[in-house]
Coordinates of C-alpha atoms in Angstrom, one line a residue:
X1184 CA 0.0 0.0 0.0
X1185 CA 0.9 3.3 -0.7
X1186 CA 0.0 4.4 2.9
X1187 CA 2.5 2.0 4.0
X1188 CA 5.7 3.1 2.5
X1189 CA 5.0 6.8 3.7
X1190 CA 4.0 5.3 7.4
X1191 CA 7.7 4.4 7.0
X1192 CA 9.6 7.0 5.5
X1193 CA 7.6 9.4 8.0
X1194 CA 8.9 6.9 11.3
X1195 CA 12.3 7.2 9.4
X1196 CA 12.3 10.9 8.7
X1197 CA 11.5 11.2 13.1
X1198 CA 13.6 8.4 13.9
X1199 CA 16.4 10.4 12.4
X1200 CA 15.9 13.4 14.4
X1201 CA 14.2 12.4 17.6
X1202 CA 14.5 8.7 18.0
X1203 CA 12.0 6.5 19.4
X1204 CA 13.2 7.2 22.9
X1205 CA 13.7 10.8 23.2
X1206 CA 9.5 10.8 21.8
X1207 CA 9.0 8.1 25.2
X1208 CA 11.0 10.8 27.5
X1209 CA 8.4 13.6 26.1
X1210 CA 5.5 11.5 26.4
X1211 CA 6.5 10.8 30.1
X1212 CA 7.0 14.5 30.8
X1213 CA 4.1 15.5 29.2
X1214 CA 2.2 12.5 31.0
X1215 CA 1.4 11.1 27.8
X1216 CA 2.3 8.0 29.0
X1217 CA 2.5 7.4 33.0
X1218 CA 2.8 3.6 32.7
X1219 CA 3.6 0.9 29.6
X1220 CA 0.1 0.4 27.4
X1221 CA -0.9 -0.7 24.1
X1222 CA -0.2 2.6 22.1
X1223 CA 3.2 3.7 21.9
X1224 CA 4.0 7.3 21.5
X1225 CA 5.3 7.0 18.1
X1226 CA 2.4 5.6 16.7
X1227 CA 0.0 8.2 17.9
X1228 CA 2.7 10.9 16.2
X1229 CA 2.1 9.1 13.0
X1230 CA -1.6 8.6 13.5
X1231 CA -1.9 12.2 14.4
X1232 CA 0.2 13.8 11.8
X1233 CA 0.4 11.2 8.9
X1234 CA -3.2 11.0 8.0
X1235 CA -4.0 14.7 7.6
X1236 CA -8.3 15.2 7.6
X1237 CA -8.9 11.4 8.1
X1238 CA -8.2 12.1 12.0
X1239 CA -10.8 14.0 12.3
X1240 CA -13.1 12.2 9.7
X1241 CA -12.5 8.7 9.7
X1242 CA -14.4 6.7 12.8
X1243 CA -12.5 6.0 15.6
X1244 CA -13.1 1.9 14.6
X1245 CA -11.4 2.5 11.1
X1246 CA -8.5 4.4 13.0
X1247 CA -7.7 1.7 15.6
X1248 CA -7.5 -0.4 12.3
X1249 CA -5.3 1.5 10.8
X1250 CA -2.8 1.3 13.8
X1251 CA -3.6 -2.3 13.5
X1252 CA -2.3 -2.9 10.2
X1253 CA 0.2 -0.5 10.6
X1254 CA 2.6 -1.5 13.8
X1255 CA 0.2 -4.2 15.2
X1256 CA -0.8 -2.4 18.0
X1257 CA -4.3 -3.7 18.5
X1258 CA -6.4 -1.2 20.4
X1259 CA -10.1 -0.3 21.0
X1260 CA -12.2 2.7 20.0
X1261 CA -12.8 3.4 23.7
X1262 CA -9.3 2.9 24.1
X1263 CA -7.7 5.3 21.7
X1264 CA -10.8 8.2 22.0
X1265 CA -8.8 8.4 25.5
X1266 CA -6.1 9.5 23.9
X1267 CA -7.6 12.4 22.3
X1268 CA -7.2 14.8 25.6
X1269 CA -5.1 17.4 26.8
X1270 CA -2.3 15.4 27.5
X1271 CA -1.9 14.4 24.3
X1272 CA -2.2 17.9 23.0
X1273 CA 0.7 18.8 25.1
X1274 CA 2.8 15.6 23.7
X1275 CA 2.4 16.8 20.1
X1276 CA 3.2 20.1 20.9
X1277 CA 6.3 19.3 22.6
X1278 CA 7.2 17.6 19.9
X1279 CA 6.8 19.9 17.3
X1280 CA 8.7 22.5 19.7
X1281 CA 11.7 19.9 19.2
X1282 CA 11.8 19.5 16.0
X1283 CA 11.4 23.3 15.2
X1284 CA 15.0 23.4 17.7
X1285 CA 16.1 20.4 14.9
X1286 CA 16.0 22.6 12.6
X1287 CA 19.2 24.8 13.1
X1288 CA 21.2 21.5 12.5
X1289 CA 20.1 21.7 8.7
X1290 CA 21.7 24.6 7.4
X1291 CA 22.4 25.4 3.7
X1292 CA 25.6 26.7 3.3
X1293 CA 25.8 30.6 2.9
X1294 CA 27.1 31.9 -0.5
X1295 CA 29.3 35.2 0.5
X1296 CA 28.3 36.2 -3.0
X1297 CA 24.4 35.6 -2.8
X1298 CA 21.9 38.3 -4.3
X1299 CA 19.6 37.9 -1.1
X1300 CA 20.1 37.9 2.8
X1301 CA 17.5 35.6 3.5
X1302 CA 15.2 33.5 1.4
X1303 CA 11.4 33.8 3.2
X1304 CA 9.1 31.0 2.1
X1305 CA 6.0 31.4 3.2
X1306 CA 2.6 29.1 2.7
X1307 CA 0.0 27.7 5.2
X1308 CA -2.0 24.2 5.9
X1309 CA -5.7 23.8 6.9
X1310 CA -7.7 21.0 9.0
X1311 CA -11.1 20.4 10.0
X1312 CA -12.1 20.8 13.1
X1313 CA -14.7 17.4 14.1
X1314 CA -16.6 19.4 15.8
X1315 CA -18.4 22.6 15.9
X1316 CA -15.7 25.5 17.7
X1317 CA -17.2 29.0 17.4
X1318 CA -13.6 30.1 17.7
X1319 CA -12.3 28.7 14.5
X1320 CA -14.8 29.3 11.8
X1321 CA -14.1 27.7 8.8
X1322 CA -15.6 27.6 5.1
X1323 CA -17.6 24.9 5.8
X1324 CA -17.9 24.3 9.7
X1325 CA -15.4 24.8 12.0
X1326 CA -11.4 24.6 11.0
X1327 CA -7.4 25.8 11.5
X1328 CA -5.0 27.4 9.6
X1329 CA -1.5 27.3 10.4
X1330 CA 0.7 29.6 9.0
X1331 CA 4.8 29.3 8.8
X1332 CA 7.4 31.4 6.9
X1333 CA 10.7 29.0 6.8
X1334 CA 14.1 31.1 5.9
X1335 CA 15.8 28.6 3.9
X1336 CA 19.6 29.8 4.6
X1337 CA 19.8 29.1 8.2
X1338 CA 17.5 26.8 8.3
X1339 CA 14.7 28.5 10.5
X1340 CA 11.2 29.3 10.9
X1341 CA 10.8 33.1 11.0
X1342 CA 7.1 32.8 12.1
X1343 CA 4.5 30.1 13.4
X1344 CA 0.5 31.7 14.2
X1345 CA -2.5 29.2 14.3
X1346 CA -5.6 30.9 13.3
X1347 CA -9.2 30.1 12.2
X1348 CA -9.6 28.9 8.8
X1349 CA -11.4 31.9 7.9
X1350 CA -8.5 34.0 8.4
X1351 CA -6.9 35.2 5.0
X1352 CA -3.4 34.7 3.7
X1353 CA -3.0 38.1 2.8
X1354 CA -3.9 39.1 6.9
X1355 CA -1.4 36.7 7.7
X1356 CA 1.4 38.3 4.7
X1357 CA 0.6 41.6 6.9
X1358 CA 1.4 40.2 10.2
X1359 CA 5.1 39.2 9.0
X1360 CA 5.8 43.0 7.4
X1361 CA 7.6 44.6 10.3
X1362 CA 10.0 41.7 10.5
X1363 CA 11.3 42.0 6.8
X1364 CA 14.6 43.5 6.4
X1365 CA 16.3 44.9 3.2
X1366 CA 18.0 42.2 0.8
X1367 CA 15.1 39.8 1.7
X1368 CA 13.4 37.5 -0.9
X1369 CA 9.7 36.6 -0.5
X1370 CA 8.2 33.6 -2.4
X1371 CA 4.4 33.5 -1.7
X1372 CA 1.8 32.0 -3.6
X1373 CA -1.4 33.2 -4.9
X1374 CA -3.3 33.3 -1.5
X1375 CA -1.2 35.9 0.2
X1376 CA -1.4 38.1 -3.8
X1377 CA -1.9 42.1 -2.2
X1378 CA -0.3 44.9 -4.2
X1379 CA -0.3 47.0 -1.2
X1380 CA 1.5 44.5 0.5
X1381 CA 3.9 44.1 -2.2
X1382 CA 4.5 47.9 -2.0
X1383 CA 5.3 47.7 1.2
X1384 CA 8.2 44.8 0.7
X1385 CA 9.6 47.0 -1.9
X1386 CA 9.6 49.9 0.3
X1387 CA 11.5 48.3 2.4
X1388 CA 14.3 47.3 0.3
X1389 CA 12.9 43.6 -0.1
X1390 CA 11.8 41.7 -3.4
X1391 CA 9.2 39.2 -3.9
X1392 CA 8.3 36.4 -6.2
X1393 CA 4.6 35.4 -6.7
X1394 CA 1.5 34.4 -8.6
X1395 CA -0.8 37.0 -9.4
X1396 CA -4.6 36.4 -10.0
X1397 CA -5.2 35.8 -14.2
X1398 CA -7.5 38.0 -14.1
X1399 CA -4.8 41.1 -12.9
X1400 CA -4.3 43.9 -15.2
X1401 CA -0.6 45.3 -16.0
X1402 CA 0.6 48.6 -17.4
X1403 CA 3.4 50.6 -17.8
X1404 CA 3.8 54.1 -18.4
X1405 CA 4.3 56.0 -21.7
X1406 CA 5.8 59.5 -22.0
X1407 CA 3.9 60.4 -25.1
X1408 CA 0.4 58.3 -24.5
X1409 CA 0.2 57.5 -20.3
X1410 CA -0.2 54.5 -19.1
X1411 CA -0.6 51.6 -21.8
X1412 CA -1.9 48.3 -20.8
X1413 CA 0.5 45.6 -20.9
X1414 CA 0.0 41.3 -21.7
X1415 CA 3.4 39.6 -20.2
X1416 CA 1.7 36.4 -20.6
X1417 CA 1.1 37.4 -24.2
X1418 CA 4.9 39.2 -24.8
X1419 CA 6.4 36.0 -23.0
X1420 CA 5.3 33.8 -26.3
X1421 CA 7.6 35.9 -28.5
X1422 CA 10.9 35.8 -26.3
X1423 CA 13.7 33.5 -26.5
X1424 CA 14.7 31.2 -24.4
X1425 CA 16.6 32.6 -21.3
X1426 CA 16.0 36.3 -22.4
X1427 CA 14.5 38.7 -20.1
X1428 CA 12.4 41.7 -20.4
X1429 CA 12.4 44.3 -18.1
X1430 CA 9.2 46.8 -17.7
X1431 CA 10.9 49.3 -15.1
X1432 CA 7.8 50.8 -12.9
X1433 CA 4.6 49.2 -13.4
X1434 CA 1.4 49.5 -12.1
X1435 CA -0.8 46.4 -11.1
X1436 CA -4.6 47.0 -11.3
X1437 CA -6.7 49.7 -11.9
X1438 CA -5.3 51.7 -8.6
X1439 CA -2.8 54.6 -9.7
X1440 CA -1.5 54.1 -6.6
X1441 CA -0.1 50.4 -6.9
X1442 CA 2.7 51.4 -9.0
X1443 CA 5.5 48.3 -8.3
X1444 CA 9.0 47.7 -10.0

């Protein structure tokens, strides 16, 4: 199964920065686990973090099957619905809180020559919530969205939030702005698209790369006749291969105002 070869290149991906042991030692501090049962704390990392949506959709008999087949851990409904409580919040967290640390040991080696000071990749992930949460509204029900913006350099994550899923990537492109320094690179994708908040990264001395909606008008400006409306899309099909084209000042949309490099 196709399940099963990412059950194991997950367990080998954790193994390889927290082993099996170090997760034992944070379930017992988090009192995960206070005495030897039938689930071990790997196994409910996998379960939790492996199957995406189906943790919150799939019944709690087709889960304990799952774990079955999986790592032969044969447990009841009752039994594993247990597990779903604070405590095992506070294991998970822990544990992403240790691998976040993890991270500093992967660092790309910096180029003295690079055009950027730090690479900012930003995107988000979304569950649903099983049950109603007036907290976390969602598109349909109740959800999360958690947002992180990794700096690929060093290696580091240069923001965490967790928010409804209501809440809009281009809010969550704002929240990062007083953080960006001059020499930075954004990659963002469609979701987080704001020409104000593009402006903004220029003004700083940052650039940016990202998707724009297709539907986004271009122009450029034109001592004799204003500002002529420009296709890229349309200019890219008569370019070479490798050559560029550069439009100086632009503006994006029908605002004056959002004039962009």
């Amino acid at each position: 199964m196709q399940l099963e070869s990412h059950f194991q290149s997950f367990a080998k991906s954790v193994n390889s920065t927290l082993s099996a042991s170090s997760l034992r030692n944070i379930a017992h501090k988090t009192k995960f686990v206070q005495r030897k049962g039938k689930l071990n704390p790997e196994d409910f990392l996998i379960l939790c973090s492996l199957l995406g949506d189906s943790v919150s959709y799939d019944s709690l008999q087709r889960l304990c099957g799952t774990l079955t087949y999986q790592s032969n851990t044969s447990l009841s409904k009752q039994g594993l619905n247990a597990r779903f409580n604070e405590k095992g919040a506070a294991f998970l967290k822990e544990v992403f809180f240790q691998l976040l640390a993890k991270q500093k040991s992967f660092v790309t080696p910096i180029d003295p020559n690079r055009l950027f000071s730090r690479i900012r990749i930003m995107d988000a992930t979304s569950f649903r919530l099983p049950n109603e949460q007036p907290n976390y509204p969602g598109s349909n029900g109740s959800g999360v969205k958690v947002q992180l913006e990794y700096e690929w350099y060093r290696g580091e994550f240069l923001h965490t939030s967790v928010h409804p899923e209501s809440y809009s990537d281009r809010q969550a492109a704002n929240d990062v702005e007083e953080n960006l320094l001059p020499g930075d690179l954004c990659l963002r994708d469609l979701g987080y698209y704001s020409a104000k908040n593009l402006m903004r990264i220029n003004d700083k001395g940052a650039f940016y790369i990202t998707r724009v909606p297709t539907n986004t008008k271009f122009w450029r400006w034109s001592e004799h006749n204003g500002w002529l409306q420009i296709d890229p899309a349309k200019d890219a099909e008569e370019m070479s291969p490798k050559e560029t084209l550069d439009y100086g000042y632009i503006r994006v949309g029908t605002d004056p105002r959002n004039r962009l490099m």
